[in-house]
mmCIF file of N, CA and C in Angstrom:
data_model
loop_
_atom_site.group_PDB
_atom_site.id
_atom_site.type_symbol
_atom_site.label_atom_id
_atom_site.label_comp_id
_atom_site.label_asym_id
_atom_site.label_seq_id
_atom_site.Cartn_x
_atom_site.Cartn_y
_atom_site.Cartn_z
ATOM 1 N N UNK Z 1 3.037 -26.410 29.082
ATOM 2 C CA UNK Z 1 1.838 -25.610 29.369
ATOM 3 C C UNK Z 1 0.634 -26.302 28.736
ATOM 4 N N UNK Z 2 -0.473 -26.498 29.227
ATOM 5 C CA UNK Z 2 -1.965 -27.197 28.823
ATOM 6 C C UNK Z 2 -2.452 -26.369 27.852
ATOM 7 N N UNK Z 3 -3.196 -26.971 27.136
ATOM 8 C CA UNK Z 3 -3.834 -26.228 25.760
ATOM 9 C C UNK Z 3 -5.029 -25.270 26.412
ATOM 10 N N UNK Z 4 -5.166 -25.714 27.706
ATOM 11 C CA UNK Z 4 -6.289 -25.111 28.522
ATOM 12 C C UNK Z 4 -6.086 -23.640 28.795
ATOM 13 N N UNK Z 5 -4.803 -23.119 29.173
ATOM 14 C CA UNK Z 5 -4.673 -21.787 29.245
ATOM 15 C C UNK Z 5 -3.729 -20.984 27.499
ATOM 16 N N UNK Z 6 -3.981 -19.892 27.886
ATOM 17 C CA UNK Z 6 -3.627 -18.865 26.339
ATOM 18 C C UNK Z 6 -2.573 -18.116 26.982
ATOM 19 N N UNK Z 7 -0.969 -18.070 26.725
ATOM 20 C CA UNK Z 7 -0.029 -17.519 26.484
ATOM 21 C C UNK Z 7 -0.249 -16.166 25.977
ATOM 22 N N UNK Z 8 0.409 -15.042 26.484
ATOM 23 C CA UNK Z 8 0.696 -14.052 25.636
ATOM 24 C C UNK Z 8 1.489 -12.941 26.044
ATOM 25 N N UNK Z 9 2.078 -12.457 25.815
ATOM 26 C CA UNK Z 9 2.830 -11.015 25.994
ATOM 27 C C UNK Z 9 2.483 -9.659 25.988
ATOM 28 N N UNK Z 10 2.251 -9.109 27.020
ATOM 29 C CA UNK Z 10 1.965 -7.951 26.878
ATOM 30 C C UNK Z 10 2.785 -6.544 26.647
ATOM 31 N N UNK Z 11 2.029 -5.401 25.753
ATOM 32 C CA UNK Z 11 3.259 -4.402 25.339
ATOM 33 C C UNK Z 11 2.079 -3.324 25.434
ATOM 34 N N UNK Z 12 2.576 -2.095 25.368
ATOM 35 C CA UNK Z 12 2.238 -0.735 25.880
ATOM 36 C C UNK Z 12 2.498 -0.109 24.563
ATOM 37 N N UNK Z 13 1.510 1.337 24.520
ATOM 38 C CA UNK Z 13 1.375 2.083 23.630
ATOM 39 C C UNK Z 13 0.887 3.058 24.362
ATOM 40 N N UNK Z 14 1.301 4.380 24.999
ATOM 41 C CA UNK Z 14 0.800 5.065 26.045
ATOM 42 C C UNK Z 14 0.819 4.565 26.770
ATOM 43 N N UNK Z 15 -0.822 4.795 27.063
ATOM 44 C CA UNK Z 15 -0.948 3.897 28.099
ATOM 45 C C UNK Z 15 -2.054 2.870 28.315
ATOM 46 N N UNK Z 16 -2.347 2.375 27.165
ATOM 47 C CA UNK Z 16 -2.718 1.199 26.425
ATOM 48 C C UNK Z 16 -2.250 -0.114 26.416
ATOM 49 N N UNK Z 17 -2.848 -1.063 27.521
ATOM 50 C CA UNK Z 17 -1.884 -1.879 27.046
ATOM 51 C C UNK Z 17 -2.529 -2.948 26.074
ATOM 52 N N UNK Z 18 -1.464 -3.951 25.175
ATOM 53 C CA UNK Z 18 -2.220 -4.704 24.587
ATOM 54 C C UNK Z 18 -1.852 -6.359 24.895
ATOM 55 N N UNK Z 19 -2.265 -7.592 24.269
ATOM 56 C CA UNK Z 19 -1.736 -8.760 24.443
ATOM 57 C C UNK Z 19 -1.527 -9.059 22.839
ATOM 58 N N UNK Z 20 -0.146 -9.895 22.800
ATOM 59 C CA UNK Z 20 -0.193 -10.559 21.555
ATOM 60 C C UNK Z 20 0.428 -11.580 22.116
ATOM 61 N N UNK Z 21 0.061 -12.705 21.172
ATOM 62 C CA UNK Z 21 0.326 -14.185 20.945
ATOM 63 C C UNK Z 21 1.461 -14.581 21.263
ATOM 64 N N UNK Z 22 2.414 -15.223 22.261
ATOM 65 C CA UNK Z 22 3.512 -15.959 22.513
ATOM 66 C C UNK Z 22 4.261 -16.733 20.828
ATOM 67 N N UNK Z 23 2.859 -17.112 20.919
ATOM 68 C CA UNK Z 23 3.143 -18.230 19.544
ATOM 69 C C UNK Z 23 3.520 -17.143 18.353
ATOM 70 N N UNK Z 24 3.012 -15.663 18.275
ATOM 71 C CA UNK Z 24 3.833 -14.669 16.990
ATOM 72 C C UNK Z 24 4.948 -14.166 17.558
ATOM 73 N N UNK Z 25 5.480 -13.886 19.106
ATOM 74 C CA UNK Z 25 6.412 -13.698 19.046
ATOM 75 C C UNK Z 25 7.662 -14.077 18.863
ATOM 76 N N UNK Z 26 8.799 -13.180 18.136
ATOM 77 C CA UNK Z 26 10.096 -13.492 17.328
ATOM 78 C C UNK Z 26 11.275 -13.157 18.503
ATOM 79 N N UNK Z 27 10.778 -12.089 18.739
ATOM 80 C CA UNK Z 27 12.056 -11.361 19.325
ATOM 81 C C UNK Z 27 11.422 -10.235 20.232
ATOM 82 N N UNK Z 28 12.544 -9.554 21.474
ATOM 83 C CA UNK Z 28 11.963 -8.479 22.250
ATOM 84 C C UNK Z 28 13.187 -7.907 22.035
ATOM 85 N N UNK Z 29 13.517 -6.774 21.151
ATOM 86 C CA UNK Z 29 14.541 -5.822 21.691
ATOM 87 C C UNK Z 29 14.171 -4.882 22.194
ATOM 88 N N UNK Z 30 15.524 -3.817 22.577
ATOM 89 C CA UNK Z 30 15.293 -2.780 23.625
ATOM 90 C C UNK Z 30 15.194 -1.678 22.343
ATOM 91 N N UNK Z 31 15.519 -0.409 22.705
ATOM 92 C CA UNK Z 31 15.773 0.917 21.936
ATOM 93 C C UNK Z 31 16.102 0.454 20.760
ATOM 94 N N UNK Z 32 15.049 0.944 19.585
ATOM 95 C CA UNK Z 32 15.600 0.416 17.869
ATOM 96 C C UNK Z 32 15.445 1.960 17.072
ATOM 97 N N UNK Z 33 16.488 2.618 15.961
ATOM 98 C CA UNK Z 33 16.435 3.064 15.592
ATOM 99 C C UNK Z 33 16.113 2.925 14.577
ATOM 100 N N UNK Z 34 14.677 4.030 13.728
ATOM 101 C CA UNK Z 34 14.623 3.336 12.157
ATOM 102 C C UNK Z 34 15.299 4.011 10.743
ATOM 103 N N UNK Z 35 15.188 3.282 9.729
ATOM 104 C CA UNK Z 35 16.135 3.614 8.746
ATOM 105 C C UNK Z 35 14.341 4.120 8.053
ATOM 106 N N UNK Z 36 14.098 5.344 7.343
ATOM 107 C CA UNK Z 36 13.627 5.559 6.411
ATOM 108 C C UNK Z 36 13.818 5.134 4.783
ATOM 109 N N UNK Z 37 12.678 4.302 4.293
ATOM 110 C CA UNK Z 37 12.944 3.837 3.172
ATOM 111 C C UNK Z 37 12.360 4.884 1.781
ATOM 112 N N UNK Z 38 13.014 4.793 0.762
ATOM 113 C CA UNK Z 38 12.530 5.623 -0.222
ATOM 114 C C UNK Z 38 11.076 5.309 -1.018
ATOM 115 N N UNK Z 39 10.170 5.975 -1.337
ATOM 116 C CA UNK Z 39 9.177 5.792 -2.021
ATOM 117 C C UNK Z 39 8.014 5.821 -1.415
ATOM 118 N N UNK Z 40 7.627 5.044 -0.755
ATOM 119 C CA UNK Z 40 6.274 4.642 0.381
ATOM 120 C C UNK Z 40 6.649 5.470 1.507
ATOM 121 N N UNK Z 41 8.120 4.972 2.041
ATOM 122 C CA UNK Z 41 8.173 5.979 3.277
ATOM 123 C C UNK Z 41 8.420 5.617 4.492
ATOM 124 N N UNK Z 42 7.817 4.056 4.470
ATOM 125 C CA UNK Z 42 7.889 3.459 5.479
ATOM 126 C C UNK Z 42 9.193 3.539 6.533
ATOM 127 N N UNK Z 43 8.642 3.472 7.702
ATOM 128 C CA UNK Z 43 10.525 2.984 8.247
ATOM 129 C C UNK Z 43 10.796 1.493 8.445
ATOM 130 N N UNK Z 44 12.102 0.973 8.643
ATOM 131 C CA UNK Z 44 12.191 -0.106 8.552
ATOM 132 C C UNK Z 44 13.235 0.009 9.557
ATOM 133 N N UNK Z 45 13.775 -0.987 10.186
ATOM 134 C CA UNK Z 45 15.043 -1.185 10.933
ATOM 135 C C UNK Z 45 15.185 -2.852 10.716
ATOM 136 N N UNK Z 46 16.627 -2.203 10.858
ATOM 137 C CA UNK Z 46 17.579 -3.923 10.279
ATOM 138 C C UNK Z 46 18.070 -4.514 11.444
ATOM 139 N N UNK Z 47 17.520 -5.846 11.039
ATOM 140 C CA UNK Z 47 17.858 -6.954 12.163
ATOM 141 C C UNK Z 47 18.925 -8.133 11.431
ATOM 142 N N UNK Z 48 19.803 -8.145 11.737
ATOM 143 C CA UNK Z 48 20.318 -9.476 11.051
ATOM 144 C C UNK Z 48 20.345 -9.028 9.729
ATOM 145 N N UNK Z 49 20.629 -8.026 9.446
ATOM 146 C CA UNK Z 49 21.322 -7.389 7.603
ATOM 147 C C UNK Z 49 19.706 -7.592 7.271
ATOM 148 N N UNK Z 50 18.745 -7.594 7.566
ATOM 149 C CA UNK Z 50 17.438 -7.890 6.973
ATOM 150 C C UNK Z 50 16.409 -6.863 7.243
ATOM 151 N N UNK Z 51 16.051 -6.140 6.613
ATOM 152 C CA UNK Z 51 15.028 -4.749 6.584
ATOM 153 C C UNK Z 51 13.908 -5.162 7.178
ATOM 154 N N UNK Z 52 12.737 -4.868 8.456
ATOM 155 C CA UNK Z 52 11.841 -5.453 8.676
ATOM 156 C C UNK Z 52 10.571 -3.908 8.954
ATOM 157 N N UNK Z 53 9.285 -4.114 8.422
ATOM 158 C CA UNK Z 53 8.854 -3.029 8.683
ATOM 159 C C UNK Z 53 8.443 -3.089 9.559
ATOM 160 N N UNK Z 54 8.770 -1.377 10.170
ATOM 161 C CA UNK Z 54 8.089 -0.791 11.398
ATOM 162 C C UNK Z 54 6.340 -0.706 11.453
ATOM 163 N N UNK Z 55 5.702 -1.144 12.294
ATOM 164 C CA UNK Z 55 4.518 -1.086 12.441
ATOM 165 C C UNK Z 55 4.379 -0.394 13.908
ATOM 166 N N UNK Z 56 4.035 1.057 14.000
ATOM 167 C CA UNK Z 56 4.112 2.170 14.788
ATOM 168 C C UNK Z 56 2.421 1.834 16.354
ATOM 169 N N UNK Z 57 2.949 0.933 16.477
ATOM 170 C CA UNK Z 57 1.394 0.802 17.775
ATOM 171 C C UNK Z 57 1.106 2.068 18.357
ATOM 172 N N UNK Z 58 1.530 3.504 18.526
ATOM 173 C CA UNK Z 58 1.433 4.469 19.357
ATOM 174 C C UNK Z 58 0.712 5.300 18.219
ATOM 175 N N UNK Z 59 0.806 4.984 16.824
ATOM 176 C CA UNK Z 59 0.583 5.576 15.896
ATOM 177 C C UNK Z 59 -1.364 5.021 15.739
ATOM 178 N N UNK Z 60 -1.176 3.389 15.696
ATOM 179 C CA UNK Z 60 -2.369 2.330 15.603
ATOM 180 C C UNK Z 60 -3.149 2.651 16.328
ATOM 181 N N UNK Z 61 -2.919 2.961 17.408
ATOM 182 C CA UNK Z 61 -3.678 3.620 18.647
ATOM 183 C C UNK Z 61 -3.788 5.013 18.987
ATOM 184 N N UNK Z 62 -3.813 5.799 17.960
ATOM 185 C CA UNK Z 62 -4.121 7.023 18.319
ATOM 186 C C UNK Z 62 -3.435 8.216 18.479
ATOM 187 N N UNK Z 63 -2.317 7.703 18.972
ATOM 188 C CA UNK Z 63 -0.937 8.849 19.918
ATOM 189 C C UNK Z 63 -0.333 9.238 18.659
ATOM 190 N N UNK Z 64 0.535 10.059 19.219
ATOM 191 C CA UNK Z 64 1.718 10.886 18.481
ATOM 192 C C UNK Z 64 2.769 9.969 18.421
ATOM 193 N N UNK Z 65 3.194 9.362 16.572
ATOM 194 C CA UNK Z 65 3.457 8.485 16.174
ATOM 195 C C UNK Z 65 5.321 8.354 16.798
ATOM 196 N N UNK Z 66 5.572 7.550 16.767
ATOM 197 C CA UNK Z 66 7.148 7.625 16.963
ATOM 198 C C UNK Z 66 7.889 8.006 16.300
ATOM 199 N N UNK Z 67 9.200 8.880 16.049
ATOM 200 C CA UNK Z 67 9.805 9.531 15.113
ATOM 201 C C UNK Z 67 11.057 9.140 14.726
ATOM 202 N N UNK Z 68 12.356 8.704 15.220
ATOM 203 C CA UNK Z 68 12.763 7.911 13.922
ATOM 204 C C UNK Z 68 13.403 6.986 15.337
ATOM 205 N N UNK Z 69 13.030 6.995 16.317
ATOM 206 C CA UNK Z 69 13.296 6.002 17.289
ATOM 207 C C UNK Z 69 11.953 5.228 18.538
ATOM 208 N N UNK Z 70 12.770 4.339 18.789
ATOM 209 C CA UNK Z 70 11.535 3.983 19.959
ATOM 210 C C UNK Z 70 11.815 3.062 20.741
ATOM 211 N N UNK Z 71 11.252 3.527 22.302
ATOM 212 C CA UNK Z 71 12.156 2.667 23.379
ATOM 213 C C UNK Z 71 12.111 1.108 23.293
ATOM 214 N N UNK Z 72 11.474 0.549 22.895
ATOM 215 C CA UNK Z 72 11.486 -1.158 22.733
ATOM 216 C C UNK Z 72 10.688 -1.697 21.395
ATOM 217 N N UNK Z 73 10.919 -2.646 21.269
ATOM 218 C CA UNK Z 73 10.185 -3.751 20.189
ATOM 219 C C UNK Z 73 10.055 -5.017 20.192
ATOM 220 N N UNK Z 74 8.932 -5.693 19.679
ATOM 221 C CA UNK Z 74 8.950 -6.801 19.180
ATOM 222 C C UNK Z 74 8.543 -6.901 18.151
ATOM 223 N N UNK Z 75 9.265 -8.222 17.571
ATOM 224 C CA UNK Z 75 9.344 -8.769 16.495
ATOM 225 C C UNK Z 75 8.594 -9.750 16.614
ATOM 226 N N UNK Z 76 7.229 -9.271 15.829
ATOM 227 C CA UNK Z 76 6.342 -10.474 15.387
ATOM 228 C C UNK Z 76 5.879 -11.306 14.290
ATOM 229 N N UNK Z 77 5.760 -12.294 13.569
ATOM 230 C CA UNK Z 77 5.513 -13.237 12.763
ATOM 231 C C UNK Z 77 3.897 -12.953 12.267
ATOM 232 N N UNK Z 78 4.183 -12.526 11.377
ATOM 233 C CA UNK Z 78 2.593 -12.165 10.599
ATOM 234 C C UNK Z 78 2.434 -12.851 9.207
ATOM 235 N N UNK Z 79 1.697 -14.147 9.164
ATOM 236 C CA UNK Z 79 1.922 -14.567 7.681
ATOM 237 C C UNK Z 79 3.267 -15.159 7.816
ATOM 238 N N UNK Z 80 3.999 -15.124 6.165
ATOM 239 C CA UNK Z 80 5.269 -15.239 5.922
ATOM 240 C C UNK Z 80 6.118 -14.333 6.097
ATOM 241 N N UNK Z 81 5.013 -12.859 6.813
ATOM 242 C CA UNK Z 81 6.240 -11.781 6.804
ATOM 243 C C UNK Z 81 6.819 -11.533 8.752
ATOM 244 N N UNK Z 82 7.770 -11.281 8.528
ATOM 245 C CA UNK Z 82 8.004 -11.110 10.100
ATOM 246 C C UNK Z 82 8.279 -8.923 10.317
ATOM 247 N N UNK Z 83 7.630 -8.452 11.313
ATOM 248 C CA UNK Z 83 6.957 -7.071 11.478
ATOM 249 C C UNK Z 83 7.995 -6.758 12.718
ATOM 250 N N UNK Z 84 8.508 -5.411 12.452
ATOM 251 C CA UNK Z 84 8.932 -5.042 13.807
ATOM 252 C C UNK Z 84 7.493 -4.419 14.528
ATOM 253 N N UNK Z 85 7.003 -4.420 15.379
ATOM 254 C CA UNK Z 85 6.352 -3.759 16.535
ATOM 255 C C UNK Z 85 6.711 -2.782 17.321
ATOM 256 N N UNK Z 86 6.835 -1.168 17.206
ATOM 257 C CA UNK Z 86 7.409 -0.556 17.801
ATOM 258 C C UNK Z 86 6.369 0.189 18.581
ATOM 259 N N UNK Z 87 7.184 -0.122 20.157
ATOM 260 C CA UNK Z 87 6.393 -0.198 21.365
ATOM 261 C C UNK Z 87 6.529 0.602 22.433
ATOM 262 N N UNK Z 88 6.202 1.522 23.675
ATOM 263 C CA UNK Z 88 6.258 1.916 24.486
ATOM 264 C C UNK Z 88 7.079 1.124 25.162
ATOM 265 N N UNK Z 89 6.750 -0.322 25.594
ATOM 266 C CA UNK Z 89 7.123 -1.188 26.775
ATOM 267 C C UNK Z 89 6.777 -2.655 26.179
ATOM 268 N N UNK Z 90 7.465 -2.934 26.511
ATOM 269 C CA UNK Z 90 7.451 -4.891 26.314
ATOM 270 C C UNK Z 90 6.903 -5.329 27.786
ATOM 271 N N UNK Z 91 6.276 -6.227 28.186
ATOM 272 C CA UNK Z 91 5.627 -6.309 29.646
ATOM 273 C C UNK Z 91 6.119 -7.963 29.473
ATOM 274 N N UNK Z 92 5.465 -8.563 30.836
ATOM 275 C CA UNK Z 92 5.682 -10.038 30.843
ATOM 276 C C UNK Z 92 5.313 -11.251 30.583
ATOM 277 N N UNK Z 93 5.745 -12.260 29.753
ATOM 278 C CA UNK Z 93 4.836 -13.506 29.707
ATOM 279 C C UNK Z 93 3.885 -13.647 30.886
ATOM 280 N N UNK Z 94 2.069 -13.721 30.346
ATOM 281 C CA UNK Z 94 1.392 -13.534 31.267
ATOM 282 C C UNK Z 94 0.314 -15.043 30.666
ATOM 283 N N UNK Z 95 -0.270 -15.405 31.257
ATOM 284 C CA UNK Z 95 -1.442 -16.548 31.084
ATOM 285 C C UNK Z 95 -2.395 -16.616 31.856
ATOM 286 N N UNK Z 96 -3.466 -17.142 30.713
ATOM 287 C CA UNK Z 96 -4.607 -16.719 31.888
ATOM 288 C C UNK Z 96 -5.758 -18.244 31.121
ATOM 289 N N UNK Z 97 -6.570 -18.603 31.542
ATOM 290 C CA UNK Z 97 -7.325 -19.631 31.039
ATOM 291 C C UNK Z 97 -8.126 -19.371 29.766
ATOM 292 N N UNK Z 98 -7.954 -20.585 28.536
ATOM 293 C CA UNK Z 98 -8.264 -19.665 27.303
ATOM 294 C C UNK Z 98 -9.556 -19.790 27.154
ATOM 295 N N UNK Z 99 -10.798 -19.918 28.330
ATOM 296 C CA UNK Z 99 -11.541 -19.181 27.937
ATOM 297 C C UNK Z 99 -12.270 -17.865 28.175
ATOM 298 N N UNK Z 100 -10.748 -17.537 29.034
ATOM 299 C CA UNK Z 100 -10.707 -15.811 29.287
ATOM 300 C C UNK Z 100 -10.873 -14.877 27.653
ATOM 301 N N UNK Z 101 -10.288 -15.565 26.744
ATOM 302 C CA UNK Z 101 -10.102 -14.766 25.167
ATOM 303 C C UNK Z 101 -10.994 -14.679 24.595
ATOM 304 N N UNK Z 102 -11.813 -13.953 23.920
ATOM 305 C CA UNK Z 102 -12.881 -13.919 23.620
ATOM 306 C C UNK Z 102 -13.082 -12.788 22.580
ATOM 307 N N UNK Z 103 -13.978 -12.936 21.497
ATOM 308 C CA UNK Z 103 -14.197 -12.803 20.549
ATOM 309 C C UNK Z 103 -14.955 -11.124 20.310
ATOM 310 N N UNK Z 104 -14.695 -10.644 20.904
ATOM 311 C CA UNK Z 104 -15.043 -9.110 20.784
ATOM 312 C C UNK Z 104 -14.054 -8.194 21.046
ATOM 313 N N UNK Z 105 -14.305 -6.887 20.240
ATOM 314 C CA UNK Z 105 -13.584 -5.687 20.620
ATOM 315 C C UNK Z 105 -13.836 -4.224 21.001
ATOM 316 N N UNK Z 106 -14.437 -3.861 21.957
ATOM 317 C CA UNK Z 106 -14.796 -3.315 22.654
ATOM 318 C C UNK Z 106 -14.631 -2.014 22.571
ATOM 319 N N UNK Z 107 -13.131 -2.144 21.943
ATOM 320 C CA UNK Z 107 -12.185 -0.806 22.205
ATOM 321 C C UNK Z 107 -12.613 -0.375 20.514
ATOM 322 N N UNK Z 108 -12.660 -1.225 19.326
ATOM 323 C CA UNK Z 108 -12.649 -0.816 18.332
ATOM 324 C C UNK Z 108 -10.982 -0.518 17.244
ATOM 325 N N UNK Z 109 -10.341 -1.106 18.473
ATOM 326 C CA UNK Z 109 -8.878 -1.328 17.607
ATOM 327 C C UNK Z 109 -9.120 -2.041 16.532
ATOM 328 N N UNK Z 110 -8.627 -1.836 15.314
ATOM 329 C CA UNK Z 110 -9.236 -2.338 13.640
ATOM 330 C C UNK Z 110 -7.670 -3.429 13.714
ATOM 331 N N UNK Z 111 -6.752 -3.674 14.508
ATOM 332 C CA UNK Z 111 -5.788 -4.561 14.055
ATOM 333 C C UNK Z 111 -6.221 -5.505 15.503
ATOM 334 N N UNK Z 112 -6.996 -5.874 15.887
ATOM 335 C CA UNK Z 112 -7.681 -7.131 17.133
ATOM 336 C C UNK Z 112 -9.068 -7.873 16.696
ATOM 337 N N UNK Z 113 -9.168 -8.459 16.244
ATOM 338 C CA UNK Z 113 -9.996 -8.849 17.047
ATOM 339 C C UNK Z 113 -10.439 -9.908 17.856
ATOM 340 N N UNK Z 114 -9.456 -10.199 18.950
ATOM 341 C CA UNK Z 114 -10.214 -10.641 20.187
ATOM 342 C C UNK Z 114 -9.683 -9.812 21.341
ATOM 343 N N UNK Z 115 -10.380 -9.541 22.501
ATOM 344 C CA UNK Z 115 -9.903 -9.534 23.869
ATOM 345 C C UNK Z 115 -9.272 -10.413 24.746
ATOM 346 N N UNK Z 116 -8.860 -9.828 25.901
ATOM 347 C CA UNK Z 116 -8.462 -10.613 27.176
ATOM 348 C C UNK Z 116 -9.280 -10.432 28.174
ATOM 349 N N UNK Z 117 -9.757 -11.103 28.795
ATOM 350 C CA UNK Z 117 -10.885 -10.426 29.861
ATOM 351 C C UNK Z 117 -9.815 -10.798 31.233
ATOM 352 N N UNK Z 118 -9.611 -9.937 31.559
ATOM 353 C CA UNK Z 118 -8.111 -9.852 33.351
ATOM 354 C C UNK Z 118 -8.958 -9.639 34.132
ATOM 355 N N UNK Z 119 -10.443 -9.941 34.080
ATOM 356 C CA UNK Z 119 -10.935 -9.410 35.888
ATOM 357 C C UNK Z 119 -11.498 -7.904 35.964
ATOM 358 N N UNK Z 120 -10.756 -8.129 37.349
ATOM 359 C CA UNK Z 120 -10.645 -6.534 38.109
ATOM 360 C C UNK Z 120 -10.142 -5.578 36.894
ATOM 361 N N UNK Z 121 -8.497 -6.212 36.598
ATOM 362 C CA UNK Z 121 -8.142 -5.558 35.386
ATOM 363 C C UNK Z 121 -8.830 -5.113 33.956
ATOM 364 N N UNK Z 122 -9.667 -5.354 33.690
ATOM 365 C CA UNK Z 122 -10.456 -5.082 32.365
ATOM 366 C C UNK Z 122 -10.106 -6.115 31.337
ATOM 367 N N UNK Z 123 -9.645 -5.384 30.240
ATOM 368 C CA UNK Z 123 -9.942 -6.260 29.245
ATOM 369 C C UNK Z 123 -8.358 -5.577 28.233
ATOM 370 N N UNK Z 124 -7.488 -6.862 27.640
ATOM 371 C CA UNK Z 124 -6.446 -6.712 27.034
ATOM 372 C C UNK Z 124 -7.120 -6.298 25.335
ATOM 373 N N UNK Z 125 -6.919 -5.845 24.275
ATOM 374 C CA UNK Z 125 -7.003 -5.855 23.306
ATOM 375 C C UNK Z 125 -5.905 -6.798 22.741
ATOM 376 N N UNK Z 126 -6.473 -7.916 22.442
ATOM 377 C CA UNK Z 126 -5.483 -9.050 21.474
ATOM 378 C C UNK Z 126 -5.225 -8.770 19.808
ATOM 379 N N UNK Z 127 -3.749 -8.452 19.725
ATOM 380 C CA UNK Z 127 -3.204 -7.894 18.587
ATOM 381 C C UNK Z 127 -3.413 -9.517 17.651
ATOM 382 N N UNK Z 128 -3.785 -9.053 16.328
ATOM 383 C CA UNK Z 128 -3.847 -9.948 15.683
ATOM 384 C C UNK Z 128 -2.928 -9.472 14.473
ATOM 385 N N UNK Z 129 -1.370 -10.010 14.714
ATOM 386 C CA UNK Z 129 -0.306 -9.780 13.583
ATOM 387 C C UNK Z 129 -0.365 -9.788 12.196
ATOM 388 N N UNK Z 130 -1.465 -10.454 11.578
ATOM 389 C CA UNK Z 130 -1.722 -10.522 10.450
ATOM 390 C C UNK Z 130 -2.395 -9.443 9.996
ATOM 391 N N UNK Z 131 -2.999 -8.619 10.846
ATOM 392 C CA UNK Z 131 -3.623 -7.703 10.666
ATOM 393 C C UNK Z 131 -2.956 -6.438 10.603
ATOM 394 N N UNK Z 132 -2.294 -6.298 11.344
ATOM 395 C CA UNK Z 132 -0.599 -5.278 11.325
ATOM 396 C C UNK Z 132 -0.386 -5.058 9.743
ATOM 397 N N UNK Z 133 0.231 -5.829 8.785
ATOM 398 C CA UNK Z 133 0.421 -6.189 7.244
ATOM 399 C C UNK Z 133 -0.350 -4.480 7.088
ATOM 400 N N UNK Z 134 -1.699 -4.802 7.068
ATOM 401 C CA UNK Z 134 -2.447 -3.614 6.260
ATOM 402 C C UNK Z 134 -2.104 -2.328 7.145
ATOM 403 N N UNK Z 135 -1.832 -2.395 8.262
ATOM 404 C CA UNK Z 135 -2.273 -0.938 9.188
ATOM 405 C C UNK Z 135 -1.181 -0.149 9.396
#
C-alpha cells in the first residue's frame, strides 16, 4: 500500500461510527466478557492469561455504558500498553487518500483528534489510542 493513502478500521458505538489506525490495531474479537477488577473498578478481560483494560467506546461517546459484556472488540496498541476496545461492531479495512485525514474535530470527541472526511459520507472521528489510557 503507498504512503499516499491512510489505512484504517472502522468500529461502531451506537450509531457512531469511528476510524482507528490499522497500524494500532492488535486484534478483532467477537463477544468478550469482562472480569471486574478490585479497587478502581475497572473491567478488564483476559486475552492470552493477560488482563487488558476495557475502554467502554459506547460509554466515550455518550450511550449507556456496556455492562459486563459486549458484542465485539478490538485490541488496540496505545503506548506500551495494549487496550481492549469494547465496541458495538468492528466494520472493514477501509482507505481513503491521506489527505482525506485531517486535523480537526468537529464532533468534540476528547479521545480524537483528527477526522476522516468520506464525502457524501461525512466525516469519521479518528480514535487516537493513546488517548484511550486517560478516558
Amino acid at each position: 500500500m503507498s504512503h499516499d493513502f491512510f489505512e484504517f478500521l472502522a468500529v461502531r458505538a451506537g450509531e457512531q461510527w469511528f476510524a482507528v489506525d490499522v497500524q494500532a490495531a492488535v486484534e478483532i474479537r467477537g463477544p468478550e466478557t469482562f472480569n471486574r477488577t478490585r479497587g478502581e473498578g475497572r473491567p478488564t478481560v483476559t486475552v492470552r492469561e493477560e488482563a487488558l483494560r476495557v475502554v467502554d467506546l459506547r460509554r466515550l461517546s455518550g450511550l449507556a455504558a456496556f455492562g459486563s459484556a459486549c458484542p465485539a472488540m478490538l485490541l488496540v496498541q496505545a503506548s506500551a500498553e495494549v487496550l481492549a476496545l469494547a465496541v458495538d461492531e468492528v466494520g472493514e479495512i477501509e482507505s481513503v487518500p491521506r489527505e482525506r485525514v485531517r486535523a480537526v474535530n468537529p464532533l468534540g470527541f476528547v479521545f480524537c483528534r483528527q477526522t476522516i472526511a468520506l464525502g457524501a459520507k461525512g466525516v469519521l472521528p479518528l480514535i487516537d489510542p493513546v488517548l484511550l489510557i486517560a478516558a
